[in-house]
Amino acid sequence: MAQKAAKSLAARNTARLKQTHLISLVLHTLFFLVAFTLRRGSLSLKAYAVLATPALLIEFYLDRLARPVYNADGSLLRAGDDLGAAGVTEFLWDVVYWTWITVVAAAIFGNRAWWLYLAVPAYAGYVVFTAATGLKGMLGGIGATADEGQAPSRRQKKMEARGGSAQKIRYQR
């Protein structure tokens, strides 16, 4: 059972990529069917091209990133990156999912639904802001000095109770 984890990752990646491509194909085909039949002329194909292209590029990037590579004999050469990883990969999936929602909303409600896509840069700004403020909070204590009025710890109290103030070391200034 050599490379069992790599083989299971390759199988998961292949299944998820297949599912993603199928859903994307169905949603975009439905949009075009609605655009050319039910809402002929009322849906902007320019807005579709501008706003759906990033998600399609992300989808193909994730495909290249996570598609397993096999040798000629069928053995696994590279499993690909984990599509369930947190961080940037997770954000890329959010963009793809939100684009799908926006495409469906535009097909149903018309061109005004494309404004929903503004949630992507707004969310990115929120993530950057929270990361920056969190980083600022972590670095806030670096330059601070010890508080002189701080209550003594249990160990300090025990030491004082045993020997009084003789246990304390005082440095002359």
PDB file of N, CA and C in Angstrom, residues 36-106:
ATOM      1  N   PHE A  36     -29.956  33.691 -24.945  1.00  0.00           N
ATOM      2  CA  PHE A  36     -30.289  33.676 -26.370  1.00  0.00           C
ATOM      3  C   PHE A  36     -31.729  33.277 -26.664  1.00  0.00           C
ATOM      4  N   THR A  37     -32.483  32.842 -25.636  1.00  0.00           N
ATOM      5  CA  THR A  37     -33.876  32.462 -25.884  1.00  0.00           C
ATOM      6  C   THR A  37     -34.844  33.327 -25.086  1.00  0.00           C
ATOM      7  N   LEU A  38     -34.872  33.185 -23.791  1.00  0.00           N
ATOM      8  CA  LEU A  38     -35.859  33.877 -22.964  1.00  0.00           C
ATOM      9  C   LEU A  38     -35.585  35.372 -22.812  1.00  0.00           C
ATOM     10  N   ARG A  39     -34.363  35.744 -22.645  1.00  0.00           N
ATOM     11  CA  ARG A  39     -34.000  37.147 -22.416  1.00  0.00           C
ATOM     12  C   ARG A  39     -33.152  37.668 -23.568  1.00  0.00           C
ATOM     13  N   ARG A  40     -33.549  37.393 -24.746  1.00  0.00           N
ATOM     14  CA  ARG A  40     -32.780  37.760 -25.931  1.00  0.00           C
ATOM     15  C   ARG A  40     -32.552  39.274 -25.967  1.00  0.00           C
ATOM     16  N   GLY A  41     -31.292  39.650 -25.941  1.00  0.00           N
ATOM     17  CA  GLY A  41     -30.936  41.059 -26.024  1.00  0.00           C
ATOM     18  C   GLY A  41     -30.954  41.802 -24.705  1.00  0.00           C
ATOM     19  N   SER A  42     -31.523  41.244 -23.671  1.00  0.00           N
ATOM     20  CA  SER A  42     -31.591  41.981 -22.404  1.00  0.00           C
ATOM     21  C   SER A  42     -30.432  41.643 -21.464  1.00  0.00           C
ATOM     22  N   LEU A  43     -29.736  40.549 -21.691  1.00  0.00           N
ATOM     23  CA  LEU A  43     -28.586  40.201 -20.857  1.00  0.00           C
ATOM     24  C   LEU A  43     -27.304  40.658 -21.547  1.00  0.00           C
ATOM     25  N   SER A  44     -26.449  41.308 -20.790  1.00  0.00           N
ATOM     26  CA  SER A  44     -25.200  41.820 -21.329  1.00  0.00           C
ATOM     27  C   SER A  44     -24.159  40.706 -21.387  1.00  0.00           C
ATOM     28  N   LEU A  45     -23.717  40.410 -22.594  1.00  0.00           N
ATOM     29  CA  LEU A  45     -22.672  39.401 -22.738  1.00  0.00           C
ATOM     30  C   LEU A  45     -21.304  39.977 -22.380  1.00  0.00           C
ATOM     31  N   LYS A  46     -21.161  41.304 -22.467  1.00  0.00           N
ATOM     32  CA  LYS A  46     -19.906  41.935 -22.048  1.00  0.00           C
ATOM     33  C   LYS A  46     -19.716  41.754 -20.544  1.00  0.00           C
ATOM     34  N   ALA A  47     -20.764  42.011 -19.792  1.00  0.00           N
ATOM     35  CA  ALA A  47     -20.676  41.834 -18.335  1.00  0.00           C
ATOM     36  C   ALA A  47     -20.385  40.377 -18.001  1.00  0.00           C
ATOM     37  N   TYR A  48     -21.022  39.469 -18.729  1.00  0.00           N
ATOM     38  CA  TYR A  48     -20.764  38.047 -18.510  1.00  0.00           C
ATOM     39  C   TYR A  48     -19.296  37.729 -18.774  1.00  0.00           C
ATOM     40  N   ALA A  49     -18.774  38.215 -19.903  1.00  0.00           N
ATOM     41  CA  ALA A  49     -17.386  37.916 -20.267  1.00  0.00           C
ATOM     42  C   ALA A  49     -16.407  38.486 -19.242  1.00  0.00           C
ATOM     43  N   VAL A  50     -16.661  39.709 -18.806  1.00  0.00           N
ATOM     44  CA  VAL A  50     -15.747  40.353 -17.861  1.00  0.00           C
ATOM     45  C   VAL A  50     -15.793  39.678 -16.492  1.00  0.00           C
ATOM     46  N   LEU A  51     -16.984  39.302 -16.046  1.00  0.00           N
ATOM     47  CA  LEU A  51     -17.125  38.796 -14.686  1.00  0.00           C
ATOM     48  C   LEU A  51     -17.008  37.279 -14.568  1.00  0.00           C
ATOM     49  N   ALA A  52     -17.228  36.548 -15.640  1.00  0.00           N
ATOM     50  CA  ALA A  52     -17.097  35.092 -15.570  1.00  0.00           C
ATOM     51  C   ALA A  52     -15.691  34.624 -15.928  1.00  0.00           C
ATOM     52  N   THR A  53     -14.944  35.440 -16.659  1.00  0.00           N
ATOM     53  CA  THR A  53     -13.597  35.042 -17.068  1.00  0.00           C
ATOM     54  C   THR A  53     -12.667  34.771 -15.883  1.00  0.00           C
ATOM     55  N   PRO A  54     -12.628  35.623 -14.848  1.00  0.00           N
ATOM     56  CA  PRO A  54     -11.732  35.301 -13.728  1.00  0.00           C
ATOM     57  C   PRO A  54     -12.029  33.944 -13.089  1.00  0.00           C
ATOM     58  N   ALA A  55     -13.300  33.618 -12.930  1.00  0.00           N
ATOM     59  CA  ALA A  55     -13.646  32.330 -12.316  1.00  0.00           C
ATOM     60  C   ALA A  55     -13.244  31.173 -13.220  1.00  0.00           C
ATOM     61  N   LEU A  56     -13.416  31.342 -14.524  1.00  0.00           N
ATOM     62  CA  LEU A  56     -13.003  30.278 -15.444  1.00  0.00           C
ATOM     63  C   LEU A  56     -11.487  30.110 -15.427  1.00  0.00           C
ATOM     64  N   LEU A  57     -10.765  31.222 -15.367  1.00  0.00           N
ATOM     65  CA  LEU A  57      -9.303  31.135 -15.277  1.00  0.00           C
ATOM     66  C   LEU A  57      -8.870  30.480 -13.964  1.00  0.00           C
ATOM     67  N   ILE A  58      -9.543  30.830 -12.878  1.00  0.00           N
ATOM     68  CA  ILE A  58      -9.240  30.203 -11.586  1.00  0.00           C
ATOM     69  C   ILE A  58      -9.525  28.710 -11.645  1.00  0.00           C
ATOM     70  N   GLU A  59     -10.629  28.348 -12.274  1.00  0.00           N
ATOM     71  CA  GLU A  59     -10.990  26.934 -12.382  1.00  0.00           C
ATOM     72  C   GLU A  59      -9.926  26.148 -13.143  1.00  0.00           C
ATOM     73  N   PHE A  60      -9.439  26.708 -14.232  1.00  0.00           N
ATOM     74  CA  PHE A  60      -8.405  26.011 -14.993  1.00  0.00           C
ATOM     75  C   PHE A  60      -7.058  26.039 -14.273  1.00  0.00           C
ATOM     76  N   TYR A  61      -6.796  27.088 -13.488  1.00  0.00           N
ATOM     77  CA  TYR A  61      -5.590  27.121 -12.671  1.00  0.00           C
ATOM     78  C   TYR A  61      -5.634  26.020 -11.611  1.00  0.00           C
ATOM     79  N   LEU A  62      -6.789  25.885 -10.957  1.00  0.00           N
ATOM     80  CA  LEU A  62      -6.935  24.821  -9.958  1.00  0.00           C
ATOM     81  C   LEU A  62      -6.810  23.447 -10.606  1.00  0.00           C
ATOM     82  N   ASP A  63      -7.273  23.330 -11.837  1.00  0.00           N
ATOM     83  CA  ASP A  63      -7.136  22.067 -12.562  1.00  0.00           C
ATOM     84  C   ASP A  63      -5.667  21.737 -12.785  1.00  0.00           C
ATOM     85  N   ARG A  64      -4.898  22.711 -13.235  1.00  0.00           N
ATOM     86  CA  ARG A  64      -3.465  22.472 -13.468  1.00  0.00           C
ATOM     87  C   ARG A  64      -2.728  22.204 -12.161  1.00  0.00           C
ATOM     88  N   LEU A  65      -3.160  22.867 -11.113  1.00  0.00           N
ATOM     89  CA  LEU A  65      -2.513  22.741  -9.813  1.00  0.00           C
ATOM     90  C   LEU A  65      -2.754  21.370  -9.186  1.00  0.00           C
ATOM     91  N   ALA A  66      -3.954  20.833  -9.342  1.00  0.00           N
ATOM     92  CA  ALA A  66      -4.348  19.642  -8.588  1.00  0.00           C
ATOM     93  C   ALA A  66      -4.553  18.397  -9.434  1.00  0.00           C
ATOM     94  N   ARG A  67      -4.452  18.493 -10.739  1.00  0.00           N
ATOM     95  CA  ARG A  67      -4.664  17.318 -11.589  1.00  0.00           C
ATOM     96  C   ARG A  67      -3.526  16.326 -11.367  1.00  0.00           C
ATOM     97  N   PRO A  68      -3.842  15.075 -11.025  1.00  0.00           N
ATOM     98  CA  PRO A  68      -2.798  14.067 -10.822  1.00  0.00           C
ATOM     99  C   PRO A  68      -2.076  13.746 -12.135  1.00  0.00           C
ATOM    100  N   VAL A  69      -0.792  13.436 -12.014  1.00  0.00           N
ATOM    101  CA  VAL A  69       0.024  13.076 -13.172  1.00  0.00           C
ATOM    102  C   VAL A  69       0.423  11.613 -13.009  1.00  0.00           C
ATOM    103  N   TYR A  70       0.211  10.844 -14.062  1.00  0.00           N
ATOM    104  CA  TYR A  70       0.509   9.413 -14.039  1.00  0.00           C
ATOM    105  C   TYR A  70       1.630   9.097 -15.023  1.00  0.00           C
ATOM    106  N   ASN A  71       2.414   8.056 -14.711  1.00  0.00           N
ATOM    107  CA  ASN A  71       3.437   7.556 -15.625  1.00  0.00           C
ATOM    108  C   ASN A  71       2.776   6.819 -16.777  1.00  0.00           C
ATOM    109  N   ALA A  72       3.581   6.425 -17.747  1.00  0.00           N
ATOM    110  CA  ALA A  72       3.065   5.680 -18.897  1.00  0.00           C
ATOM    111  C   ALA A  72       2.513   4.321 -18.470  1.00  0.00           C
ATOM    112  N   ASP A  73       3.082   3.744 -17.415  1.00  0.00           N
ATOM    113  CA  ASP A  73       2.609   2.435 -16.951  1.00  0.00           C
ATOM    114  C   ASP A  73       1.382   2.548 -16.039  1.00  0.00           C
ATOM    115  N   GLY A  74       0.920   3.773 -15.769  1.00  0.00           N
ATOM    116  CA  GLY A  74      -0.284   3.968 -14.962  1.00  0.00           C
ATOM    117  C   GLY A  74      -0.023   4.236 -13.495  1.00  0.00           C
ATOM    118  N   SER A  75       1.235   4.230 -13.094  1.00  0.00           N
ATOM    119  CA  SER A  75       1.539   4.508 -11.684  1.00  0.00           C
ATOM    120  C   SER A  75       1.513   6.023 -11.446  1.00  0.00           C
ATOM    121  N   LEU A  76       1.206   6.378 -10.232  1.00  0.00           N
ATOM    122  CA  LEU A  76       1.051   7.784  -9.867  1.00  0.00           C
ATOM    123  C   LEU A  76       2.416   8.452  -9.767  1.00  0.00           C
ATOM    124  N   LEU A  77       2.604   9.506 -10.539  1.00  0.00           N
ATOM    125  CA  LEU A  77       3.849  10.261 -10.497  1.00  0.00           C
ATOM    126  C   LEU A  77       3.733  11.432  -9.515  1.00  0.00           C
ATOM    127  N   ARG A  78       2.612  12.169  -9.607  1.00  0.00           N
ATOM    128  CA  ARG A  78       2.374  13.313  -8.726  1.00  0.00           C
ATOM    129  C   ARG A  78       0.885  13.406  -8.456  1.00  0.00           C
ATOM    130  N   ALA A  79       0.504  13.525  -7.188  1.00  0.00           N
ATOM    131  CA  ALA A  79      -0.912  13.541  -6.816  1.00  0.00           C
ATOM    132  C   ALA A  79      -1.553  14.904  -7.034  1.00  0.00           C
ATOM    133  N   GLY A  80      -0.776  15.945  -7.087  1.00  0.00           N
ATOM    134  CA  GLY A  80      -1.325  17.291  -7.209  1.00  0.00           C
ATOM    135  C   GLY A  80      -1.545  17.898  -5.838  1.00  0.00           C
ATOM    136  N   ASP A  81      -1.784  19.194  -5.824  1.00  0.00           N
ATOM    137  CA  ASP A  81      -2.015  19.891  -4.558  1.00  0.00           C
ATOM    138  C   ASP A  81      -3.414  19.601  -4.040  1.00  0.00           C
ATOM    139  N   ASP A  82      -3.574  19.710  -2.741  1.00  0.00           N
ATOM    140  CA  ASP A  82      -4.863  19.443  -2.102  1.00  0.00           C
ATOM    141  C   ASP A  82      -5.833  20.582  -2.394  1.00  0.00           C
ATOM    142  N   LEU A  83      -6.969  20.251  -2.979  1.00  0.00           N
ATOM    143  CA  LEU A  83      -7.980  21.262  -3.297  1.00  0.00           C
ATOM    144  C   LEU A  83      -8.767  21.700  -2.073  1.00  0.00           C
ATOM    145  N   GLY A  84      -8.626  20.992  -0.980  1.00  0.00           N
ATOM    146  CA  GLY A  84      -9.325  21.357   0.246  1.00  0.00           C
ATOM    147  C   GLY A  84      -8.462  22.154   1.201  1.00  0.00           C
ATOM    148  N   ALA A  85      -7.295  22.592   0.735  1.00  0.00           N
ATOM    149  CA  ALA A  85      -6.379  23.319   1.603  1.00  0.00           C
ATOM    150  C   ALA A  85      -6.937  24.688   1.965  1.00  0.00           C
ATOM    151  N   ALA A  86      -6.580  25.144   3.146  1.00  0.00           N
ATOM    152  CA  ALA A  86      -7.021  26.468   3.593  1.00  0.00           C
ATOM    153  C   ALA A  86      -6.116  27.540   2.993  1.00  0.00           C
ATOM    154  N   GLY A  87      -6.562  28.765   3.093  1.00  0.00           N
ATOM    155  CA  GLY A  87      -5.751  29.881   2.615  1.00  0.00           C
ATOM    156  C   GLY A  87      -6.167  30.334   1.232  1.00  0.00           C
ATOM    157  N   VAL A  88      -5.189  30.471   0.355  1.00  0.00           N
ATOM    158  CA  VAL A  88      -5.440  30.993  -0.988  1.00  0.00           C
ATOM    159  C   VAL A  88      -6.351  30.066  -1.778  1.00  0.00           C
ATOM    160  N   THR A  89      -6.137  28.765  -1.660  1.00  0.00           N
ATOM    161  CA  THR A  89      -6.981  27.814  -2.389  1.00  0.00           C
ATOM    162  C   THR A  89      -8.438  27.963  -1.961  1.00  0.00           C
ATOM    163  N   GLU A  90      -8.653  28.137  -0.694  1.00  0.00           N
ATOM    164  CA  GLU A  90     -10.005  28.318  -0.170  1.00  0.00           C
ATOM    165  C   GLU A  90     -10.640  29.599  -0.723  1.00  0.00           C
ATOM    166  N   PHE A  91      -9.860  30.674  -0.800  1.00  0.00           N
ATOM    167  CA  PHE A  91     -10.366  31.925  -1.363  1.00  0.00           C
ATOM    168  C   PHE A  91     -10.692  31.760  -2.845  1.00  0.00           C
ATOM    169  N   LEU A  92      -9.861  31.030  -3.577  1.00  0.00           N
ATOM    170  CA  LEU A  92     -10.129  30.799  -4.998  1.00  0.00           C
ATOM    171  C   LEU A  92     -11.430  30.031  -5.190  1.00  0.00           C
ATOM    172  N   TRP A  93     -11.682  29.043  -4.334  1.00  0.00           N
ATOM    173  CA  TRP A  93     -12.959  28.315  -4.410  1.00  0.00           C
ATOM    174  C   TRP A  93     -14.125  29.247  -4.114  1.00  0.00           C
ATOM    175  N   ASP A  94     -13.946  30.151  -3.160  1.00  0.00           N
ATOM    176  CA  ASP A  94     -15.012  31.109  -2.851  1.00  0.00           C
ATOM    177  C   ASP A  94     -15.347  31.970  -4.065  1.00  0.00           C
ATOM    178  N   VAL A  95     -14.318  32.393  -4.804  1.00  0.00           N
ATOM    179  CA  VAL A  95     -14.548  33.196  -6.006  1.00  0.00           C
ATOM    180  C   VAL A  95     -15.308  32.385  -7.050  1.00  0.00           C
ATOM    181  N   VAL A  96     -14.927  31.125  -7.234  1.00  0.00           N
ATOM    182  CA  VAL A  96     -15.616  30.276  -8.213  1.00  0.00           C
ATOM    183  C   VAL A  96     -17.080  30.083  -7.812  1.00  0.00           C
ATOM    184  N   TYR A  97     -17.325  29.751  -6.546  1.00  0.00           N
ATOM    185  CA  TYR A  97     -18.705  29.532  -6.095  1.00  0.00           C
ATOM    186  C   TYR A  97     -19.540  30.808  -6.215  1.00  0.00           C
ATOM    187  N   TRP A  98     -18.966  31.946  -5.835  1.00  0.00           N
ATOM    188  CA  TRP A  98     -19.719  33.191  -5.907  1.00  0.00           C
ATOM    189  C   TRP A  98     -20.014  33.564  -7.361  1.00  0.00           C
ATOM    190  N   THR A  99     -19.093  33.252  -8.258  1.00  0.00           N
ATOM    191  CA  THR A  99     -19.349  33.509  -9.676  1.00  0.00           C
ATOM    192  C   THR A  99     -20.500  32.651 -10.168  1.00  0.00           C
ATOM    193  N   TRP A 100     -20.552  31.402  -9.744  1.00  0.00           N
ATOM    194  CA  TRP A 100     -21.672  30.537 -10.139  1.00  0.00           C
ATOM    195  C   TRP A 100     -22.994  31.135  -9.659  1.00  0.00           C
ATOM    196  N   ILE A 101     -23.020  31.589  -8.406  1.00  0.00           N
ATOM    197  CA  ILE A 101     -24.237  32.185  -7.855  1.00  0.00           C
ATOM    198  C   ILE A 101     -24.627  33.419  -8.663  1.00  0.00           C
ATOM    199  N   THR A 102     -23.634  34.232  -9.013  1.00  0.00           N
ATOM    200  CA  THR A 102     -23.910  35.451  -9.763  1.00  0.00           C
ATOM    201  C   THR A 102     -24.396  35.147 -11.173  1.00  0.00           C
ATOM    202  N   VAL A 103     -23.836  34.142 -11.827  1.00  0.00           N
ATOM    203  CA  VAL A 103     -24.280  33.758 -13.174  1.00  0.00           C
ATOM    204  C   VAL A 103     -25.735  33.301 -13.138  1.00  0.00           C
ATOM    205  N   VAL A 104     -26.085  32.490 -12.154  1.00  0.00           N
ATOM    206  CA  VAL A 104     -27.474  32.025 -12.028  1.00  0.00           C
ATOM    207  C   VAL A 104     -28.398  33.206 -11.735  1.00  0.00           C
ATOM    208  N   ALA A 105     -27.983  34.093 -10.837  1.00  0.00           N
ATOM    209  CA  ALA A 105     -28.807  35.261 -10.506  1.00  0.00           C
ATOM    210  C   ALA A 105     -28.980  36.173 -11.716  1.00  0.00           C
ATOM    211  N   ALA A 106     -27.926  36.335 -12.526  1.00  0.00           N
ATOM    212  CA  ALA A 106     -28.033  37.171 -13.724  1.00  0.00           C
ATOM    213  C   ALA A 106     -28.966  36.536 -14.748  1.00  0.00           C
TER     214      ALA A 106
END
